[in-house]
């Protein structure tokens, strides 16, 4: 709509100029002879041009129509993630048409889609004869005038991912005025691009599926699954508040599917799946609440916290941040909540702390680029205790090109196997994430194939967790499909004999034979065509170390004493999950501890 406003405005100026008989001096002129009126140099050769680039899920193809000076239409053809990549492309279309420019902001959480859009637009505009380097430069006047500002509030939150936004809603529900700052142009962080599985003991959903579960089982699996390194008190808070937080999210309008499943490395079928794709359900739920209470909850995007402010008596009273407009000082009378997420995208920091994996320098990540550990660094500077930084989680499920979880064809743990480049299984596929990733790293080229059958994809348009249909993945060459296992093996270049043997042994285990890798999680055999294969590699996923907190989410200093006024929640904290986080426990952590942090901070004097 914005572009329409601008074009109408331009038309009005033209009408006024004509009616006044005026002719504005052009900014750029072409050489002209004698007294002829200077002619404005056109930016584009009018016409319709196509550009394309590889996005998150395949090609983003743009059909761009231009007149001499303006982009008049952009039509996008793509399969980017619904609710995330597609929103980013819509926003970038509006922005490109408003500015007639390539100097556009990237959309947070949708970096690949944004980059693909820009590359495709550039390609089209090159064909339109544009000086694209000129179009990449921000227009004069577009840079805002710098002005330092100070804001006063009750609860101030750094980071607008799952933990920060749940804290914002909860703090407001508990009576506080709230400011949230976010360094990226968009809210959502890693949460919005996560697989979104949420673990909770939930009789209402589990009992009809015949699943037995208990808080004690959840506690034991979480604690022992992290090699007993997690703080028992924090694990207790996590498992006991997991379901109440689901009820709280539902009270805010969020919807979860009726059935639970076992997400990779969850060890038990208690993973809840939101109805909306990826983590968009959580973020949309919080943003709906925040938008309804925008008079009392303010969000400042593109505002990056740099340091925490501590008063003489040792209380955290606010923070200093930077935006493109200048310095932003936020004073918080009740408390500051650090919710800046992990450091999975900070290669230097990963290398600094990694002791448990081979070099991680060249391993890609599932994380968004804002996951750089800022909150940990800021808290450490004021003497906060930072714990278990070496506990970095990798998944065996990265896209070979991007490291992301997109394109993953598994649909829950029970119905798929992993085979290496020889077509042989090599691990219990229901194991802990670290065990599976270590086993994968020992295989040739650290790569494997996920094998599933029709049980996972009853139809070609059945979608995976990223809302990608299996047919589209096959079409893009990111998955392979065949009527027989032998044919599938040929397509992916593994020994047909070995693949068939691997599947037969797995099927025998489904029927009750002892599995050679000790696997216990089964549902269907892999015996019904079509059969599918998808390639996967190790990828950095979650950083379990970080700021030490109490069960009330108060930050503790290096002497074990609470730092007044300072709270932390989400991936920025350390010591909950221990050496290995169960799959599906991150969103439980982020939403549960965010909710507690908001309520606690709101109650401070
Ligand atoms: P969590 O799951 O713990 O909520 P997320 O990654 O979802 O973590 O969200 C953390 C958010 O914090 C991200 O949106 C990230 O861009 C933001 N963030 C990180 N560092 C800063 C900072 N210095 N200032 C403001 N926001 C930050």
PDB file of C-alpha atoms and ligand atoms in Angstrom, residues 108 157-165 181-184 186-192 283 303-306 321 339-342 368-375 378 569-572 586-587 590, ligand 1:
ATOM      1  CA  UNK A 108      15.427 -10.994  10.772  1.00  0.00           C
ATOM      2  CA  UNK A 157      13.777  -6.595  28.425  1.00  0.00           C
ATOM      3  CA  UNK A 158      16.723  -7.171  26.111  1.00  0.00           C
ATOM      4  CA  UNK A 159      15.833  -9.444  23.193  1.00  0.00           C
ATOM      5  CA  UNK A 160      12.489 -10.072  21.499  1.00  0.00           C
ATOM      6  CA  UNK A 161      12.645 -13.823  20.913  1.00  0.00           C
ATOM      7  CA  UNK A 162      10.489 -16.368  22.709  1.00  0.00           C
ATOM      8  CA  UNK A 163      11.877 -15.700  26.191  1.00  0.00           C
ATOM      9  CA  UNK A 164      11.832 -11.900  25.876  1.00  0.00           C
ATOM     10  CA  UNK A 165       8.309 -11.726  24.489  1.00  0.00           C
ATOM     11  CA  UNK A 181      14.515  -3.863  22.731  1.00  0.00           C
ATOM     12  CA  UNK A 182      15.567  -6.024  19.810  1.00  0.00           C
ATOM     13  CA  UNK A 183      18.715  -5.554  17.773  1.00  0.00           C
ATOM     14  CA  UNK A 184      17.351  -7.060  14.567  1.00  0.00           C
ATOM     15  CA  UNK A 186      12.180  -8.020  13.324  1.00  0.00           C
ATOM     16  CA  UNK A 187      11.159  -9.826  16.472  1.00  0.00           C
ATOM     17  CA  UNK A 188      11.326 -13.613  16.806  1.00  0.00           C
ATOM     18  CA  UNK A 189      15.001 -14.569  17.111  1.00  0.00           C
ATOM     19  CA  UNK A 190      15.779 -18.258  16.946  1.00  0.00           C
ATOM     20  CA  UNK A 191      12.362 -19.041  18.362  1.00  0.00           C
ATOM     21  CA  UNK A 192      10.509 -18.087  15.192  1.00  0.00           C
ATOM     22  CA  UNK A 283       5.708 -15.222  18.424  1.00  0.00           C
ATOM     23  CA  UNK A 303      18.184  -1.276  19.002  1.00  0.00           C
ATOM     24  CA  UNK A 304      21.165  -3.188  20.347  1.00  0.00           C
ATOM     25  CA  UNK A 305      21.968  -3.368  24.057  1.00  0.00           C
ATOM     26  CA  UNK A 306      25.620  -2.669  24.755  1.00  0.00           C
ATOM     27  CA  UNK A 321      21.740   0.504  23.794  1.00  0.00           C
ATOM     28  CA  UNK A 339      16.718 -12.620  26.970  1.00  0.00           C
ATOM     29  CA  UNK A 340      19.262 -12.350  24.183  1.00  0.00           C
ATOM     30  CA  UNK A 341      19.453 -16.037  23.264  1.00  0.00           C
ATOM     31  CA  UNK A 342      22.537 -18.164  22.703  1.00  0.00           C
ATOM     32  CA  UNK A 368      19.664 -16.808  13.055  1.00  0.00           C
ATOM     33  CA  UNK A 369      22.544 -14.382  12.740  1.00  0.00           C
ATOM     34  CA  UNK A 370      21.623 -12.400  15.876  1.00  0.00           C
ATOM     35  CA  UNK A 371      22.519 -15.368  18.114  1.00  0.00           C
ATOM     36  CA  UNK A 372      25.887 -13.929  19.083  1.00  0.00           C
ATOM     37  CA  UNK A 373      25.936 -14.284  22.883  1.00  0.00           C
ATOM     38  CA  UNK A 374      25.710 -10.525  23.634  1.00  0.00           C
ATOM     39  CA  UNK A 375      23.770 -10.991  26.883  1.00  0.00           C
ATOM     40  CA  UNK A 378      27.249  -8.008  29.067  1.00  0.00           C
ATOM     41  CA  UNK A 569      15.608 -16.292  30.746  1.00  0.00           C
ATOM     42  CA  UNK A 570      15.888 -18.520  27.700  1.00  0.00           C
ATOM     43  CA  UNK A 571      18.934 -19.710  25.808  1.00  0.00           C
ATOM     44  CA  UNK A 572      21.091 -16.975  27.321  1.00  0.00           C
ATOM     45  CA  UNK A 586      14.200 -25.521  24.483  1.00  0.00           C
ATOM     46  CA  UNK A 587      10.775 -24.062  23.808  1.00  0.00           C
ATOM     47  CA  UNK A 590      12.217 -20.339  26.808  1.00  0.00           C
TER      48      UNK A 590
HETATM   49  P1  LIG B   1      15.318 -17.270  23.207  1.00  0.00           P
HETATM   50  O1  LIG B   1      14.879 -18.548  22.538  1.00  0.00           O
HETATM   51  O2  LIG B   1      16.151 -17.508  24.398  1.00  0.00           O
HETATM   52  O3  LIG B   1      14.197 -16.319  23.383  1.00  0.00           O
HETATM   53  P2  LIG B   1      15.927 -16.079  20.686  1.00  0.00           P
HETATM   54  O4  LIG B   1      17.081 -16.331  19.802  1.00  0.00           O
HETATM   55  O5  LIG B   1      14.600 -16.584  20.238  1.00  0.00           O
HETATM   56  O6  LIG B   1      16.306 -16.627  22.129  1.00  0.00           O
HETATM   57  O7  LIG B   1      15.756 -14.531  20.937  1.00  0.00           O
HETATM   58  C1  LIG B   1      16.806 -13.723  21.379  1.00  0.00           C
HETATM   59  C2  LIG B   1      16.646 -12.353  20.738  1.00  0.00           C
HETATM   60  O8  LIG B   1      17.550 -11.429  21.334  1.00  0.00           O
HETATM   61  C3  LIG B   1      16.949 -12.361  19.244  1.00  0.00           C
HETATM   62  O9  LIG B   1      15.865 -11.795  18.550  1.00  0.00           O
HETATM   63  C4  LIG B   1      18.209 -11.508  19.135  1.00  0.00           C
HETATM   64  O10 LIG B   1      18.308 -10.801  17.921  1.00  0.00           O
HETATM   65  C5  LIG B   1      18.059 -10.579  20.322  1.00  0.00           C
HETATM   66  N1  LIG B   1      19.332  -9.976  20.775  1.00  0.00           N
HETATM   67  C6  LIG B   1      20.529 -10.592  20.868  1.00  0.00           C
HETATM   68  N2  LIG B   1      21.463  -9.720  21.308  1.00  0.00           N
HETATM   69  C7  LIG B   1      20.834  -8.530  21.499  1.00  0.00           C
HETATM   70  C8  LIG B   1      21.261  -7.233  21.939  1.00  0.00           C
HETATM   71  N3  LIG B   1      22.519  -6.986  22.242  1.00  0.00           N
HETATM   72  N4  LIG B   1      20.340  -6.245  21.993  1.00  0.00           N
HETATM   73  C9  LIG B   1      19.047  -6.482  21.644  1.00  0.00           C
HETATM   74  N5  LIG B   1      18.598  -7.668  21.213  1.00  0.00           N
HETATM   75  C10 LIG B   1      19.467  -8.690  21.150  1.00  0.00           C
END
